[in-house]
Amino acid sequence: MMGPMPQPPAPRKTTGRPARISRAEILRTALRIVTDEGVDRLTMRRLASEVGSTPMALYHHVRDKEELLLLLLDDYAAQHLRRPPAPPTDPRERVIAAATAIHEVLAACPWAVEVLTADDLMSTSALWFVEQIVDGLTVCGLSLESAVHGYRAIWYYTAGEIVIRATAARRRAADDRPTYRDRVFADLDPDELPRLAEVADRWAPLTAQDTYAEGLTALVNGLLTRGD
């Protein structure tokens, strides 16, 4: 009677350099992480693990996480933030059109706003739109310095609107319980806060409305009315 057949030897584990990776693969994987989970979940160690490499190998392509985010921003802006063939000739309308274009693109990609809210991170592909805003405000009569301050106010309004709306949407998707605001507004004292008490039951739908365009127009008009 024959004994058991000998088992083939287990394949030996090989060591050495990890598989070569491309910058395009790094960007694709990083984009998936920040889109699905947010910027704070992107680390060089996590990224290296997902592309089957090592953090050290990534540094041959990108210097650090900040440079990686800048590359993601530039790539995204280059694909989605397109210059209009014929910008409005009226400088006020040009300012509004440029800000609206930025808002429309970034509203579809909230992770990009999370990155751009760091003042030292800016996509070079978006600079043409920044130029339109600053130049339009200047042509309307603001000094260059005031036009820069005006652009900053427009950017803060735009980024803040997107971040708050996106954060609220994520919160609602993850937890359908009443928010702290909902609980507070359900029990307002009409003698102390009469206006808020009157609108309390409509506060949530009212604040959920998309009023970016109206707010932007009012902001631009206010900047230009104030002048220097």
JSON list of C-alpha atoms in Angstrom, two decimals:
[
{"chain": "A", "resi": 1, "resn": "MET", "atom": "CA", "xyz": [0.00, 0.00, 0.00]},
{"chain": "A", "resi": 2, "resn": "MET", "atom": "CA", "xyz": [1.42, 3.30, -1.05]},
{"chain": "A", "resi": 3, "resn": "GLY", "atom": "CA", "xyz": [1.90, 6.07, 1.52]},
{"chain": "A", "resi": 4, "resn": "PRO", "atom": "CA", "xyz": [0.55, 9.60, 1.11]},
{"chain": "A", "resi": 5, "resn": "MET", "atom": "CA", "xyz": [1.84, 11.52, -1.83]},
{"chain": "A", "resi": 6, "resn": "PRO", "atom": "CA", "xyz": [4.47, 14.09, -0.85]},
{"chain": "A", "resi": 7, "resn": "GLN", "atom": "CA", "xyz": [3.16, 17.65, -0.77]},
{"chain": "A", "resi": 8, "resn": "PRO", "atom": "CA", "xyz": [4.83, 20.12, -3.10]},
{"chain": "A", "resi": 9, "resn": "PRO", "atom": "CA", "xyz": [7.01, 22.60, -1.27]},
{"chain": "A", "resi": 10, "resn": "ALA", "atom": "CA", "xyz": [5.30, 25.87, -0.35]},
{"chain": "A", "resi": 11, "resn": "PRO", "atom": "CA", "xyz": [6.35, 28.75, -2.57]},
{"chain": "A", "resi": 12, "resn": "ARG", "atom": "CA", "xyz": [9.03, 30.81, -0.97]},
{"chain": "A", "resi": 13, "resn": "LYS", "atom": "CA", "xyz": [8.23, 34.36, -0.03]},
{"chain": "A", "resi": 14, "resn": "THR", "atom": "CA", "xyz": [10.27, 36.73, -2.05]},
{"chain": "A", "resi": 15, "resn": "THR", "atom": "CA", "xyz": [11.67, 39.90, -0.69]},
{"chain": "A", "resi": 16, "resn": "GLY", "atom": "CA", "xyz": [13.03, 42.92, -2.39]},
{"chain": "A", "resi": 17, "resn": "ARG", "atom": "CA", "xyz": [11.66, 46.09, -3.87]},
{"chain": "A", "resi": 18, "resn": "PRO", "atom": "CA", "xyz": [7.87, 46.53, -3.93]},
{"chain": "A", "resi": 19, "resn": "ALA", "atom": "CA", "xyz": [6.07, 46.70, -7.25]},
{"chain": "A", "resi": 20, "resn": "ARG", "atom": "CA", "xyz": [6.66, 49.89, -9.18]},
{"chain": "A", "resi": 21, "resn": "ILE", "atom": "CA", "xyz": [3.83, 52.40, -9.00]},
{"chain": "A", "resi": 22, "resn": "SER", "atom": "CA", "xyz": [2.95, 55.37, -11.15]},
{"chain": "A", "resi": 23, "resn": "ARG", "atom": "CA", "xyz": [1.95, 58.87, -10.13]},
{"chain": "A", "resi": 24, "resn": "ALA", "atom": "CA", "xyz": [-1.38, 58.35, -11.92]},
{"chain": "A", "resi": 25, "resn": "GLU", "atom": "CA", "xyz": [-2.12, 55.30, -9.76]},
{"chain": "A", "resi": 26, "resn": "ILE", "atom": "CA", "xyz": [-1.19, 57.22, -6.62]},
{"chain": "A", "resi": 27, "resn": "LEU", "atom": "CA", "xyz": [-3.53, 60.07, -7.55]},
{"chain": "A", "resi": 28, "resn": "ARG", "atom": "CA", "xyz": [-6.39, 57.71, -8.43]},
{"chain": "A", "resi": 29, "resn": "THR", "atom": "CA", "xyz": [-6.13, 55.93, -5.09]},
{"chain": "A", "resi": 30, "resn": "ALA", "atom": "CA", "xyz": [-5.72, 59.14, -3.10]},
{"chain": "A", "resi": 31, "resn": "LEU", "atom": "CA", "xyz": [-8.77, 60.62, -4.85]},
{"chain": "A", "resi": 32, "resn": "ARG", "atom": "CA", "xyz": [-10.86, 57.59, -3.93]},
{"chain": "A", "resi": 33, "resn": "ILE", "atom": "CA", "xyz": [-9.86, 57.84, -0.27]},
{"chain": "A", "resi": 34, "resn": "VAL", "atom": "CA", "xyz": [-10.60, 61.57, 0.09]},
{"chain": "A", "resi": 35, "resn": "THR", "atom": "CA", "xyz": [-13.86, 61.28, -1.88]},
{"chain": "A", "resi": 36, "resn": "ASP", "atom": "CA", "xyz": [-15.19, 58.32, 0.08]},
{"chain": "A", "resi": 37, "resn": "GLU", "atom": "CA", "xyz": [-13.80, 59.10, 3.54]},
{"chain": "A", "resi": 38, "resn": "GLY", "atom": "CA", "xyz": [-12.49, 62.67, 3.67]},
{"chain": "A", "resi": 39, "resn": "VAL", "atom": "CA", "xyz": [-9.12, 64.38, 3.64]},
{"chain": "A", "resi": 40, "resn": "ASP", "atom": "CA", "xyz": [-8.27, 63.50, 7.24]},
{"chain": "A", "resi": 41, "resn": "ARG", "atom": "CA", "xyz": [-8.31, 59.78, 6.39]},
{"chain": "A", "resi": 42, "resn": "LEU", "atom": "CA", "xyz": [-5.62, 60.16, 3.76]},
{"chain": "A", "resi": 43, "resn": "THR", "atom": "CA", "xyz": [-2.14, 59.36, 5.08]},
{"chain": "A", "resi": 44, "resn": "MET", "atom": "CA", "xyz": [0.98, 58.37, 3.23]},
{"chain": "A", "resi": 45, "resn": "ARG", "atom": "CA", "xyz": [1.04, 55.06, 5.13]},
{"chain": "A", "resi": 46, "resn": "ARG", "atom": "CA", "xyz": [-2.59, 54.32, 4.24]},
{"chain": "A", "resi": 47, "resn": "LEU", "atom": "CA", "xyz": [-2.01, 55.28, 0.62]},
{"chain": "A", "resi": 48, "resn": "ALA", "atom": "CA", "xyz": [1.11, 53.13, 0.35]},
{"chain": "A", "resi": 49, "resn": "SER", "atom": "CA", "xyz": [-0.76, 50.14, 1.74]},
{"chain": "A", "resi": 50, "resn": "GLU", "atom": "CA", "xyz": [-3.59, 50.53, -0.76]},
{"chain": "A", "resi": 51, "resn": "VAL", "atom": "CA", "xyz": [-1.31, 50.77, -3.79]},
{"chain": "A", "resi": 52, "resn": "GLY", "atom": "CA", "xyz": [0.80, 47.85, -2.56]},
{"chain": "A", "resi": 53, "resn": "SER", "atom": "CA", "xyz": [3.95, 49.83, -1.92]},
{"chain": "A", "resi": 54, "resn": "THR", "atom": "CA", "xyz": [5.78, 51.54, 0.92]},
{"chain": "A", "resi": 55, "resn": "PRO", "atom": "CA", "xyz": [5.63, 55.13, 2.17]},
{"chain": "A", "resi": 56, "resn": "MET", "atom": "CA", "xyz": [9.27, 55.55, 1.14]},
{"chain": "A", "resi": 57, "resn": "ALA", "atom": "CA", "xyz": [8.42, 54.58, -2.44]},
{"chain": "A", "resi": 58, "resn": "LEU", "atom": "CA", "xyz": [5.68, 57.21, -2.55]},
{"chain": "A", "resi": 59, "resn": "TYR", "atom": "CA", "xyz": [8.18, 59.93, -1.76]},
{"chain": "A", "resi": 60, "resn": "HIS", "atom": "CA", "xyz": [9.80, 59.34, -5.14]},
{"chain": "A", "resi": 61, "resn": "HIS", "atom": "CA", "xyz": [6.58, 60.74, -6.66]},
{"chain": "A", "resi": 62, "resn": "VAL", "atom": "CA", "xyz": [5.33, 63.25, -4.09]},
{"chain": "A", "resi": 63, "resn": "ARG", "atom": "CA", "xyz": [7.19, 65.13, -1.37]},
{"chain": "A", "resi": 64, "resn": "ASP", "atom": "CA", "xyz": [4.48, 64.84, 1.29]},
{"chain": "A", "resi": 65, "resn": "LYS", "atom": "CA", "xyz": [0.71, 64.84, 1.86]},
{"chain": "A", "resi": 66, "resn": "GLU", "atom": "CA", "xyz": [0.49, 68.58, 1.16]},
{"chain": "A", "resi": 67, "resn": "GLU", "atom": "CA", "xyz": [2.04, 68.21, -2.28]},
{"chain": "A", "resi": 68, "resn": "LEU", "atom": "CA", "xyz": [-0.21, 65.21, -2.95]},
{"chain": "A", "resi": 69, "resn": "LEU", "atom": "CA", "xyz": [-3.30, 67.28, -2.13]},
{"chain": "A", "resi": 70, "resn": "LEU", "atom": "CA", "xyz": [-2.08, 70.09, -4.40]},
{"chain": "A", "resi": 71, "resn": "LEU", "atom": "CA", "xyz": [-1.67, 67.60, -7.24]},
{"chain": "A", "resi": 72, "resn": "LEU", "atom": "CA", "xyz": [-5.19, 66.30, -6.62]},
{"chain": "A", "resi": 73, "resn": "LEU", "atom": "CA", "xyz": [-6.56, 69.85, -6.62]},
{"chain": "A", "resi": 74, "resn": "ASP", "atom": "CA", "xyz": [-4.80, 70.83, -9.82]},
{"chain": "A", "resi": 75, "resn": "ASP", "atom": "CA", "xyz": [-5.88, 67.64, -11.56]},
{"chain": "A", "resi": 76, "resn": "TYR", "atom": "CA", "xyz": [-9.50, 68.08, -10.46]},
{"chain": "A", "resi": 77, "resn": "ALA", "atom": "CA", "xyz": [-9.62, 71.78, -11.34]},
{"chain": "A", "resi": 78, "resn": "ALA", "atom": "CA", "xyz": [-8.01, 71.21, -14.73]},
{"chain": "A", "resi": 79, "resn": "GLN", "atom": "CA", "xyz": [-10.72, 68.68, -15.58]},
{"chain": "A", "resi": 80, "resn": "HIS", "atom": "CA", "xyz": [-13.76, 70.48, -14.21]},
{"chain": "A", "resi": 81, "resn": "LEU", "atom": "CA", "xyz": [-13.07, 74.22, -13.87]},
{"chain": "A", "resi": 82, "resn": "ARG", "atom": "CA", "xyz": [-13.32, 75.37, -17.47]},
{"chain": "A", "resi": 83, "resn": "ARG", "atom": "CA", "xyz": [-12.94, 78.96, -18.62]},
{"chain": "A", "resi": 84, "resn": "PRO", "atom": "CA", "xyz": [-16.05, 80.27, -20.39]},
{"chain": "A", "resi": 85, "resn": "PRO", "atom": "CA", "xyz": [-15.56, 81.07, -24.08]},
{"chain": "A", "resi": 86, "resn": "ALA", "atom": "CA", "xyz": [-16.93, 84.59, -23.59]},
{"chain": "A", "resi": 87, "resn": "PRO", "atom": "CA", "xyz": [-16.87, 86.00, -20.03]},
{"chain": "A", "resi": 88, "resn": "PRO", "atom": "CA", "xyz": [-19.45, 88.73, -19.29]},
{"chain": "A", "resi": 89, "resn": "THR", "atom": "CA", "xyz": [-18.28, 92.18, -20.36]},
{"chain": "A", "resi": 90, "resn": "ASP", "atom": "CA", "xyz": [-19.88, 93.89, -17.36]},
{"chain": "A", "resi": 91, "resn": "PRO", "atom": "CA", "xyz": [-17.28, 93.72, -14.56]},
{"chain": "A", "resi": 92, "resn": "ARG", "atom": "CA", "xyz": [-19.83, 93.14, -11.79]},
{"chain": "A", "resi": 93, "resn": "GLU", "atom": "CA", "xyz": [-21.35, 90.25, -13.73]},
{"chain": "A", "resi": 94, "resn": "ARG", "atom": "CA", "xyz": [-17.86, 88.92, -14.43]},
{"chain": "A", "resi": 95, "resn": "VAL", "atom": "CA", "xyz": [-17.16, 88.77, -10.70]},
{"chain": "A", "resi": 96, "resn": "ILE", "atom": "CA", "xyz": [-20.42, 86.93, -10.03]},
{"chain": "A", "resi": 97, "resn": "ALA", "atom": "CA", "xyz": [-19.89, 84.52, -12.94]},
{"chain": "A", "resi": 98, "resn": "ALA", "atom": "CA", "xyz": [-16.36, 83.62, -11.82]},
{"chain": "A", "resi": 99, "resn": "ALA", "atom": "CA", "xyz": [-17.41, 83.02, -8.21]},
{"chain": "A", "resi": 100, "resn": "THR", "atom": "CA", "xyz": [-20.42, 80.99, -9.34]},
{"chain": "A", "resi": 101, "resn": "ALA", "atom": "CA", "xyz": [-18.22, 78.80, -11.55]},
{"chain": "A", "resi": 102, "resn": "ILE", "atom": "CA", "xyz": [-15.91, 78.08, -8.61]},
{"chain": "A", "resi": 103, "resn": "HIS", "atom": "CA", "xyz": [-18.90, 77.32, -6.39]},
{"chain": "A", "resi": 104, "resn": "GLU", "atom": "CA", "xyz": [-20.52, 74.94, -8.88]},
{"chain": "A", "resi": 105, "resn": "VAL", "atom": "CA", "xyz": [-17.38, 72.89, -9.34]},
{"chain": "A", "resi": 106, "resn": "LEU", "atom": "CA", "xyz": [-16.39, 72.71, -5.69]},
{"chain": "A", "resi": 107, "resn": "ALA", "atom": "CA", "xyz": [-19.93, 72.01, -4.45]},
{"chain": "A", "resi": 108, "resn": "ALA", "atom": "CA", "xyz": [-19.70, 68.71, -6.34]},
{"chain": "A", "resi": 109, "resn": "CYS", "atom": "CA", "xyz": [-16.39, 67.93, -4.63]},
{"chain": "A", "resi": 110, "resn": "PRO", "atom": "CA", "xyz": [-16.46, 69.02, -0.95]},
{"chain": "A", "resi": 111, "resn": "TRP", "atom": "CA", "xyz": [-13.08, 67.44, -0.18]},
{"chain": "A", "resi": 112, "resn": "ALA", "atom": "CA", "xyz": [-11.47, 70.06, -2.43]},
{"chain": "A", "resi": 113, "resn": "VAL", "atom": "CA", "xyz": [-12.92, 72.85, -0.28]},
{"chain": "A", "resi": 114, "resn": "GLU", "atom": "CA", "xyz": [-11.55, 71.14, 2.84]},
{"chain": "A", "resi": 115, "resn": "VAL", "atom": "CA", "xyz": [-8.10, 71.44, 1.29]},
{"chain": "A", "resi": 116, "resn": "LEU", "atom": "CA", "xyz": [-8.54, 74.97, -0.07]},
{"chain": "A", "resi": 117, "resn": "THR", "atom": "CA", "xyz": [-9.61, 76.32, 3.30]},
{"chain": "A", "resi": 118, "resn": "ALA", "atom": "CA", "xyz": [-5.94, 76.14, 4.21]},
{"chain": "A", "resi": 119, "resn": "ASP", "atom": "CA", "xyz": [-4.82, 79.54, 2.89]},
{"chain": "A", "resi": 120, "resn": "ASP", "atom": "CA", "xyz": [-1.49, 78.29, 1.58]},
{"chain": "A", "resi": 121, "resn": "LEU", "atom": "CA", "xyz": [-3.04, 75.62, -0.64]},
{"chain": "A", "resi": 122, "resn": "MET", "atom": "CA", "xyz": [-4.46, 76.90, -3.93]},
{"chain": "A", "resi": 123, "resn": "SER", "atom": "CA", "xyz": [-5.00, 75.22, -7.26]},
{"chain": "A", "resi": 124, "resn": "THR", "atom": "CA", "xyz": [-3.09, 77.00, -10.03]},
{"chain": "A", "resi": 125, "resn": "SER", "atom": "CA", "xyz": [-5.85, 76.02, -12.46]},
{"chain": "A", "resi": 126, "resn": "ALA", "atom": "CA", "xyz": [-8.28, 78.23, -10.49]},
{"chain": "A", "resi": 127, "resn": "LEU", "atom": "CA", "xyz": [-6.13, 81.36, -10.62]},
{"chain": "A", "resi": 128, "resn": "TRP", "atom": "CA", "xyz": [-7.74, 82.61, -13.84]},
{"chain": "A", "resi": 129, "resn": "PHE", "atom": "CA", "xyz": [-11.08, 82.77, -11.99]},
{"chain": "A", "resi": 130, "resn": "VAL", "atom": "CA", "xyz": [-9.46, 84.58, -9.06]},
{"chain": "A", "resi": 131, "resn": "GLU", "atom": "CA", "xyz": [-8.05, 87.06, -11.59]},
{"chain": "A", "resi": 132, "resn": "GLN", "atom": "CA", "xyz": [-11.54, 87.70, -12.96]},
{"chain": "A", "resi": 133, "resn": "ILE", "atom": "CA", "xyz": [-12.87, 88.48, -9.49]},
{"chain": "A", "resi": 134, "resn": "VAL", "atom": "CA", "xyz": [-10.02, 90.78, -8.48]},
{"chain": "A", "resi": 135, "resn": "ASP", "atom": "CA", "xyz": [-9.92, 92.54, -11.85]},
{"chain": "A", "resi": 136, "resn": "GLY", "atom": "CA", "xyz": [-13.71, 92.92, -11.98]},
{"chain": "A", "resi": 137, "resn": "LEU", "atom": "CA", "xyz": [-13.81, 94.51, -8.52]},
{"chain": "A", "resi": 138, "resn": "THR", "atom": "CA", "xyz": [-10.97, 96.83, -9.52]},
{"chain": "A", "resi": 139, "resn": "VAL", "atom": "CA", "xyz": [-12.69, 97.93, -12.73]},
{"chain": "A", "resi": 140, "resn": "CYS", "atom": "CA", "xyz": [-15.82, 98.63, -10.65]},
{"chain": "A", "resi": 141, "resn": "GLY", "atom": "CA", "xyz": [-13.83, 101.18, -8.65]},
{"chain": "A", "resi": 142, "resn": "LEU", "atom": "CA", "xyz": [-12.12, 99.38, -5.77]},
{"chain": "A", "resi": 143, "resn": "SER", "atom": "CA", "xyz": [-8.42, 99.81, -5.15]},
{"chain": "A", "resi": 144, "resn": "LEU", "atom": "CA", "xyz": [-6.33, 96.72, -5.83]},
{"chain": "A", "resi": 145, "resn": "GLU", "atom": "CA", "xyz": [-5.91, 96.17, -2.10]},
{"chain": "A", "resi": 146, "resn": "SER", "atom": "CA", "xyz": [-9.66, 96.44, -1.48]},
{"chain": "A", "resi": 147, "resn": "ALA", "atom": "CA", "xyz": [-10.32, 94.14, -4.44]},
{"chain": "A", "resi": 148, "resn": "VAL", "atom": "CA", "xyz": [-8.11, 91.48, -2.84]},
{"chain": "A", "resi": 149, "resn": "HIS", "atom": "CA", "xyz": [-10.03, 91.88, 0.42]},
{"chain": "A", "resi": 150, "resn": "GLY", "atom": "CA", "xyz": [-13.26, 91.64, -1.58]},
{"chain": "A", "resi": 151, "resn": "TYR", "atom": "CA", "xyz": [-12.10, 88.41, -3.21]},
{"chain": "A", "resi": 152, "resn": "ARG", "atom": "CA", "xyz": [-11.27, 87.02, 0.22]},
{"chain": "A", "resi": 153, "resn": "ALA", "atom": "CA", "xyz": [-14.78, 87.84, 1.49]},
{"chain": "A", "resi": 154, "resn": "ILE", "atom": "CA", "xyz": [-16.31, 86.15, -1.58]},
{"chain": "A", "resi": 155, "resn": "TRP", "atom": "CA", "xyz": [-14.09, 83.10, -1.10]},
{"chain": "A", "resi": 156, "resn": "TYR", "atom": "CA", "xyz": [-14.89, 82.81, 2.60]},
{"chain": "A", "resi": 157, "resn": "TYR", "atom": "CA", "xyz": [-18.60, 82.97, 1.80]},
{"chain": "A", "resi": 158, "resn": "THR", "atom": "CA", "xyz": [-18.27, 80.40, -1.00]},
{"chain": "A", "resi": 159, "resn": "ALA", "atom": "CA", "xyz": [-16.10, 77.92, 0.90]},
{"chain": "A", "resi": 160, "resn": "GLY", "atom": "CA", "xyz": [-18.09, 78.28, 4.10]},
{"chain": "A", "resi": 161, "resn": "GLU", "atom": "CA", "xyz": [-21.39, 77.65, 2.33]},
{"chain": "A", "resi": 162, "resn": "ILE", "atom": "CA", "xyz": [-20.07, 74.47, 0.73]},
{"chain": "A", "resi": 163, "resn": "VAL", "atom": "CA", "xyz": [-18.35, 73.11, 3.84]},
{"chain": "A", "resi": 164, "resn": "ILE", "atom": "CA", "xyz": [-21.35, 73.69, 6.11]},
{"chain": "A", "resi": 165, "resn": "ARG", "atom": "CA", "xyz": [-23.80, 72.20, 3.60]},
{"chain": "A", "resi": 166, "resn": "ALA", "atom": "CA", "xyz": [-21.59, 69.15, 2.97]},
{"chain": "A", "resi": 167, "resn": "THR", "atom": "CA", "xyz": [-20.98, 68.59, 6.68]},
{"chain": "A", "resi": 168, "resn": "ALA", "atom": "CA", "xyz": [-24.70, 68.77, 7.42]},
{"chain": "A", "resi": 169, "resn": "ALA", "atom": "CA", "xyz": [-25.44, 66.31, 4.61]},
{"chain": "A", "resi": 170, "resn": "ARG", "atom": "CA", "xyz": [-22.86, 63.83, 5.94]},
{"chain": "A", "resi": 171, "resn": "ARG", "atom": "CA", "xyz": [-24.32, 64.17, 9.41]},
{"chain": "A", "resi": 172, "resn": "ARG", "atom": "CA", "xyz": [-27.86, 63.48, 8.18]},
{"chain": "A", "resi": 173, "resn": "ALA", "atom": "CA", "xyz": [-26.67, 60.47, 6.19]},
{"chain": "A", "resi": 174, "resn": "ALA", "atom": "CA", "xyz": [-24.89, 58.97, 9.20]},
{"chain": "A", "resi": 175, "resn": "ASP", "atom": "CA", "xyz": [-27.46, 59.78, 11.90]},
{"chain": "A", "resi": 176, "resn": "ASP", "atom": "CA", "xyz": [-31.15, 60.58, 11.45]},
{"chain": "A", "resi": 177, "resn": "ARG", "atom": "CA", "xyz": [-31.73, 61.58, 15.06]},
{"chain": "A", "resi": 178, "resn": "PRO", "atom": "CA", "xyz": [-32.74, 65.20, 15.77]},
{"chain": "A", "resi": 179, "resn": "THR", "atom": "CA", "xyz": [-29.77, 67.53, 15.99]},
{"chain": "A", "resi": 180, "resn": "TYR", "atom": "CA", "xyz": [-28.98, 69.64, 19.02]},
{"chain": "A", "resi": 181, "resn": "ARG", "atom": "CA", "xyz": [-30.33, 72.64, 17.10]},
{"chain": "A", "resi": 182, "resn": "ASP", "atom": "CA", "xyz": [-33.59, 70.80, 16.41]},
{"chain": "A", "resi": 183, "resn": "ARG", "atom": "CA", "xyz": [-34.04, 70.02, 20.09]},
{"chain": "A", "resi": 184, "resn": "VAL", "atom": "CA", "xyz": [-33.29, 73.60, 21.14]},
{"chain": "A", "resi": 185, "resn": "PHE", "atom": "CA", "xyz": [-35.59, 75.15, 18.53]},
{"chain": "A", "resi": 186, "resn": "ALA", "atom": "CA", "xyz": [-38.40, 72.86, 19.58]},
{"chain": "A", "resi": 187, "resn": "ASP", "atom": "CA", "xyz": [-38.49, 74.54, 22.99]},
{"chain": "A", "resi": 188, "resn": "LEU", "atom": "CA", "xyz": [-37.77, 78.23, 22.43]},
{"chain": "A", "resi": 189, "resn": "ASP", "atom": "CA", "xyz": [-39.19, 80.83, 24.80]},
{"chain": "A", "resi": 190, "resn": "PRO", "atom": "CA", "xyz": [-41.32, 83.20, 22.66]},
{"chain": "A", "resi": 191, "resn": "ASP", "atom": "CA", "xyz": [-41.03, 85.95, 25.26]},
{"chain": "A", "resi": 192, "resn": "GLU", "atom": "CA", "xyz": [-37.23, 85.95, 25.12]},
{"chain": "A", "resi": 193, "resn": "LEU", "atom": "CA", "xyz": [-36.73, 85.04, 21.43]},
{"chain": "A", "resi": 194, "resn": "PRO", "atom": "CA", "xyz": [-39.96, 86.01, 19.65]},
{"chain": "A", "resi": 195, "resn": "ARG", "atom": "CA", "xyz": [-38.65, 86.02, 16.07]},
{"chain": "A", "resi": 196, "resn": "LEU", "atom": "CA", "xyz": [-36.86, 82.70, 16.39]},
{"chain": "A", "resi": 197, "resn": "ALA", "atom": "CA", "xyz": [-39.82, 81.11, 18.12]},
{"chain": "A", "resi": 198, "resn": "GLU", "atom": "CA", "xyz": [-42.11, 82.29, 15.31]},
{"chain": "A", "resi": 199, "resn": "VAL", "atom": "CA", "xyz": [-39.97, 80.70, 12.62]},
{"chain": "A", "resi": 200, "resn": "ALA", "atom": "CA", "xyz": [-38.73, 77.70, 14.64]},
{"chain": "A", "resi": 201, "resn": "ASP", "atom": "CA", "xyz": [-40.81, 75.08, 12.84]},
{"chain": "A", "resi": 202, "resn": "ARG", "atom": "CA", "xyz": [-39.61, 76.39, 9.46]},
{"chain": "A", "resi": 203, "resn": "TRP", "atom": "CA", "xyz": [-35.99, 77.04, 10.39]},
{"chain": "A", "resi": 204, "resn": "ALA", "atom": "CA", "xyz": [-34.61, 73.74, 9.08]},
{"chain": "A", "resi": 205, "resn": "PRO", "atom": "CA", "xyz": [-36.20, 73.88, 5.60]},
{"chain": "A", "resi": 206, "resn": "LEU", "atom": "CA", "xyz": [-35.47, 77.59, 5.27]},
{"chain": "A", "resi": 207, "resn": "THR", "atom": "CA", "xyz": [-31.78, 77.19, 6.11]},
{"chain": "A", "resi": 208, "resn": "ALA", "atom": "CA", "xyz": [-31.55, 74.15, 3.82]},
{"chain": "A", "resi": 209, "resn": "GLN", "atom": "CA", "xyz": [-32.58, 76.19, 0.75]},
{"chain": "A", "resi": 210, "resn": "ASP", "atom": "CA", "xyz": [-29.88, 76.97, -1.81]},
{"chain": "A", "resi": 211, "resn": "THR", "atom": "CA", "xyz": [-29.53, 80.74, -1.57]},
{"chain": "A", "resi": 212, "resn": "TYR", "atom": "CA", "xyz": [-25.92, 80.98, -2.71]},
{"chain": "A", "resi": 213, "resn": "ALA", "atom": "CA", "xyz": [-26.70, 83.08, -5.79]},
{"chain": "A", "resi": 214, "resn": "GLU", "atom": "CA", "xyz": [-28.76, 85.61, -3.85]},
{"chain": "A", "resi": 215, "resn": "GLY", "atom": "CA", "xyz": [-26.16, 85.86, -1.10]},
{"chain": "A", "resi": 216, "resn": "LEU", "atom": "CA", "xyz": [-23.31, 86.24, -3.59]},
{"chain": "A", "resi": 217, "resn": "THR", "atom": "CA", "xyz": [-25.11, 89.04, -5.43]},
{"chain": "A", "resi": 218, "resn": "ALA", "atom": "CA", "xyz": [-25.85, 90.85, -2.18]},
{"chain": "A", "resi": 219, "resn": "LEU", "atom": "CA", "xyz": [-22.24, 90.46, -1.06]},
{"chain": "A", "resi": 220, "resn": "VAL", "atom": "CA", "xyz": [-20.80, 91.79, -4.33]},
{"chain": "A", "resi": 221, "resn": "ASN", "atom": "CA", "xyz": [-23.27, 94.69, -4.37]},
{"chain": "A", "resi": 222, "resn": "GLY", "atom": "CA", "xyz": [-22.35, 95.53, -0.78]},
{"chain": "A", "resi": 223, "resn": "LEU", "atom": "CA", "xyz": [-18.62, 95.45, -1.52]},
{"chain": "A", "resi": 224, "resn": "LEU", "atom": "CA", "xyz": [-19.04, 97.80, -4.45]},
{"chain": "A", "resi": 225, "resn": "THR", "atom": "CA", "xyz": [-21.47, 100.13, -2.68]},
{"chain": "A", "resi": 226, "resn": "ARG", "atom": "CA", "xyz": [-19.05, 100.52, 0.19]},
{"chain": "A", "resi": 227, "resn": "GLY", "atom": "CA", "xyz": [-16.19, 101.30, -2.15]},
{"chain": "A", "resi": 228, "resn": "ASP", "atom": "CA", "xyz": [-12.96, 102.57, -0.67]}
]
